[in-house]
Every structure is written in structure tokens, then in C-alpha cells.
Amino acid sequence: MASDDLADEKNALRTRVSVLEQELRQRTADCTKLRDELRAFEELKKKNESQRELILALRGELDFLRAAHLSAVEALEKKKKEDRDREHRESIQSINARLGADASPKNGSPKASAPKLGAAGGLVPTSSGPQVLLKSSNISSLGFAPVRRPVDFLGGQQNSLQQCGTAGSGHGDEDEAARLMEMVHDEALLNVKYAEVADQEEKELRERFEALRRR
């Protein structure tokens, strides 16, 4: 009986030892696996740290580039506005100069002076043609009075044409001045419209820049 009990106990111990050995092998394998994973994680951590430093450096460079870009955009817009203002001033000065030149009195053609009669008379041009007047005495073909010049010295149809020409010239100056004023008005409207378009484009660019910056 005692030998049988010892044999059973011995077999039970062997079985228990076998189970413990198997469990030990399993745990050893698990530890080896965990150690390998830990090493892999350490390498990954090192890579992440290096990439983190690179990301921080790139972020700083990106912030610098954004600030530089914003400054360049503001400088460009300022330069555009200055150029637009300068061109507008030059255009206004040019138009004012033209208005001043057109408004200045023009030298008209010299008027024909009244013909002078000599002591014995002379040839006097009239609207109906040249006429010969004699001035020999107070008694002449024109009556008992000193000879006077004819009533019409080129004062008929030719004088009417000259007056019409003068009136037409006045209307031409008024039309030219009105046309130039209309040009000034149109150019001012175009400049205002261009400024509004430029401001709208600047606003859209800033909105796009802010949207890109928030990404």
C-alpha cells in the first residue's frame, strides 16, 4: 500500500512538473515576443521623435513663409495702389492741360481793313463786285457830299459766311470742352470701378490665404 501511494504521488509530481515546464515555456515565449515588440516600439519611437523635430522645423519655416507671403502681398497691393493713383493723377493733369489749351483764346484771322481812298478816289471791293469811286470834288456821282465808302464792303453774303464760321468755331470749342469733360467723367468712373475690383480681388486673396492658413 505504501509503495503504491508513493508511486501515485511520484506520478502526480511528474505530471505537475511537466505542466509547470510547459507553462514556463509558454511564458518564456511570451516574454521573448514582448521583448521584440518593445525593441520595435523603441525604434519607432526614435523615428517619431526625429520626425517630430522635422515637423516642428517645417512648421516654423511655414509660419515664416506665410508671414513673408503676407508682407509681400501687402507690399504688392500698396505698389499697385500707388501706381494707380500716380496714373490717375497724370491722366487728370494731362486732361487739365488739354482743357487749358483748348480754352485759351485762339488767334483769329486778321480782319480786312477798310479800303482807303486816295485823293482822286480808287477801286473799292463790295459784295456785288469792285466799284470805282471818284473823289475829285464835293460834287461826285454819289451826290453833293464828300464821298463815303459804299454801304457794303464785303458785308453781304461773305460777311454772313464769316459770322457763321465764327459761330461754328464757338460751338466746336464748346463741343470739344464737353467731350473732354465727358472723357474725364468716364475715366473717373473707370478708376473707381478699377479700385473696387482691385479691393474685391485683394479681399478674395486674403480669404483664400486665411483658409489655407487654417488647414
XYZ file of C-alpha atoms in Angstrom:
215
model
C 0.000 0.000 0.000
C 2.724 2.422 0.891
C 4.636 1.710 -2.286
C 1.522 2.272 -4.362
C 0.861 5.600 -2.662
C 4.430 6.691 -3.298
C 4.167 5.706 -6.937
C 0.930 7.670 -7.334
C 2.422 10.699 -5.644
C 5.506 10.414 -7.817
C 3.389 10.307 -10.972
C 1.367 13.271 -9.791
C 4.539 15.241 -9.140
C 5.886 14.359 -12.576
C 2.641 15.481 -14.175
C 2.698 18.711 -12.221
C 6.341 19.344 -13.155
C 5.506 18.680 -16.797
C 2.653 21.154 -16.673
C 4.847 23.745 -14.993
C 7.575 23.234 -17.601
C 5.043 23.723 -20.389
C 3.682 26.833 -18.722
C 7.218 28.145 -18.254
C 7.995 27.607 -21.922
C 4.813 29.477 -22.882
C 5.625 32.388 -20.633
C 9.198 32.456 -21.896
C 7.905 32.656 -25.449
C 5.534 35.441 -24.451
C 8.351 37.346 -22.790
C 10.517 36.957 -25.884
C 7.692 38.234 -28.048
C 7.089 41.191 -25.747
C 10.800 41.998 -25.734
C 10.872 42.014 -29.541
C 7.817 44.244 -29.648
C 9.392 46.586 -27.125
C 12.510 46.867 -29.265
C 10.366 47.591 -32.307
C 8.443 50.224 -30.382
C 11.677 51.841 -29.239
C 12.890 52.110 -32.826
C 9.513 53.509 -33.865
C 9.672 55.984 -31.017
C 13.085 57.181 -32.179
C 11.750 57.633 -35.694
C 8.754 59.529 -34.373
C 10.985 61.802 -32.324
C 13.153 62.579 -35.339
C 10.065 63.201 -37.478
C 8.610 65.361 -34.762
C 11.688 67.581 -34.813
C 11.439 67.753 -38.598
C 7.741 68.631 -38.376
C 8.443 71.399 -35.867
C 11.203 72.784 -38.087
C 8.930 72.676 -41.143
C 6.129 74.311 -39.178
C 8.411 77.156 -38.159
C 9.553 77.570 -41.754
C 5.924 77.506 -42.929
C 4.980 80.225 -40.444
C 7.893 82.327 -41.648
C 6.908 81.821 -45.289
C 3.305 82.735 -44.506
C 4.401 85.952 -42.827
C 6.733 86.737 -45.736
C 3.965 85.994 -48.237
C 1.521 88.222 -46.382
C 4.076 91.024 -46.262
C 4.795 90.605 -49.985
C 1.075 90.681 -50.812
C 0.599 93.857 -48.779
C 3.625 95.483 -50.429
C 2.357 94.464 -53.873
C -1.108 95.842 -53.199
C 0.407 99.067 -51.873
C 2.562 99.368 -55.001
C -0.476 98.739 -57.232
C -2.461 101.431 -55.438
C 0.433 103.895 -55.688
C 0.822 103.171 -59.416
C -2.922 103.509 -59.948
C -3.006 106.817 -58.065
C 0.011 108.096 -59.997
C -1.516 107.125 -63.344
C -4.780 108.768 -62.319
C -3.001 111.991 -61.351
C -1.020 112.021 -64.593
C -4.180 111.413 -66.597
C -6.041 114.203 -64.796
C -3.090 116.570 -65.287
C -2.936 115.703 -68.990
C -6.662 116.269 -69.453
C -6.498 119.539 -67.496
C -3.620 120.638 -69.703
C -5.664 119.837 -72.808
C -8.661 121.673 -71.381
C -6.475 124.685 -70.641
C -5.010 124.631 -74.147
C -8.452 124.385 -75.751
C -9.918 127.100 -73.518
C -7.129 129.600 -74.287
C -8.104 132.335 -76.811
C -7.168 131.418 -80.320
C -5.610 133.873 -82.720
C -8.309 134.739 -85.217
C -7.629 135.608 -88.793
C -6.927 139.332 -89.235
C -9.974 141.245 -90.356
C -9.836 143.011 -93.641
C -9.279 146.689 -93.042
C -11.499 149.176 -94.715
C -10.045 150.257 -98.021
C -8.561 153.702 -98.054
C -9.374 156.059 -100.827
C -6.761 158.228 -102.366
C -7.137 161.858 -103.190
C -8.658 161.055 -106.564
C -10.711 158.023 -105.445
C -9.960 154.381 -106.019
C -11.185 150.807 -106.500
C -13.394 149.625 -103.641
C -14.390 145.910 -103.265
C -18.049 145.312 -102.422
C -20.307 142.255 -102.186
C -21.534 142.885 -105.710
C -18.032 143.325 -107.050
C -15.371 146.058 -107.189
C -16.595 149.601 -107.717
C -14.686 152.669 -108.831
C -15.211 155.756 -106.684
C -14.024 159.212 -107.681
C -13.060 161.826 -105.097
C -12.260 164.823 -107.250
C -14.644 167.231 -105.535
C -17.634 167.515 -103.273
C -19.821 167.083 -106.338
C -19.497 163.492 -107.425
C -21.539 160.743 -108.942
C -22.774 159.896 -105.438
C -24.176 163.353 -104.624
C -23.252 166.780 -103.242
C -21.368 165.468 -100.242
C -17.944 164.094 -99.569
C -17.566 160.633 -100.949
C -18.258 157.936 -98.418
C -17.422 154.284 -98.798
C -20.202 152.133 -100.147
C -22.634 150.682 -97.694
C -21.428 147.119 -98.318
C -17.675 146.477 -98.155
C -17.754 142.681 -98.346
C -20.543 142.872 -95.799
C -23.119 140.835 -97.657
C -23.071 137.100 -98.131
C -19.323 136.835 -97.430
C -19.723 138.581 -94.057
C -22.600 136.221 -93.213
C -20.411 133.247 -94.028
C -17.658 134.664 -91.832
C -20.107 135.120 -88.930
C -21.412 131.583 -89.402
C -17.847 130.316 -89.376
C -17.136 132.189 -86.153
C -20.303 130.814 -84.558
C -19.419 127.324 -85.742
C -15.953 127.697 -84.229
C -17.527 128.688 -80.899
C -19.826 125.686 -80.967
C -16.854 123.497 -81.882
C -14.927 124.704 -78.828
C -17.948 124.051 -76.611
C -18.370 120.563 -78.082
C -14.671 119.829 -77.588
C -14.819 121.023 -73.972
C -17.948 118.937 -73.362
C -16.283 115.904 -74.933
C -13.182 116.332 -72.770
C -15.294 116.730 -69.636
C -17.156 113.552 -70.559
C -13.794 111.801 -71.015
C -12.728 112.979 -67.542
C -16.007 111.725 -66.084
C -15.708 108.335 -67.815
C -12.107 107.937 -66.725
C -13.001 108.804 -63.137
C -15.747 106.171 -63.213
C -13.321 103.628 -64.661
C -10.775 104.412 -61.961
C -13.411 103.989 -59.247
C -14.578 100.714 -60.807
C -10.961 99.505 -61.100
C -10.337 100.365 -57.456
C -13.460 98.424 -56.425
C -12.365 95.406 -58.493
C -8.834 95.580 -57.049
C -10.217 95.761 -53.493
C -12.505 92.783 -54.190
C -9.576 90.764 -55.585
C -7.486 91.663 -52.546
C -10.332 90.565 -50.251
C -10.671 87.234 -52.086
C -6.909 86.644 -51.936
C -6.869 87.322 -48.199
C -9.805 84.963 -47.647
C -8.062 82.213 -49.613
C -4.856 82.848 -47.712
C -6.650 82.641 -44.357
C -8.413 79.433 -45.465
C -5.072 77.877 -46.431
C -3.561 79.048 -43.175
C -6.274 77.356 -41.097
C -5.670 73.982 -42.749
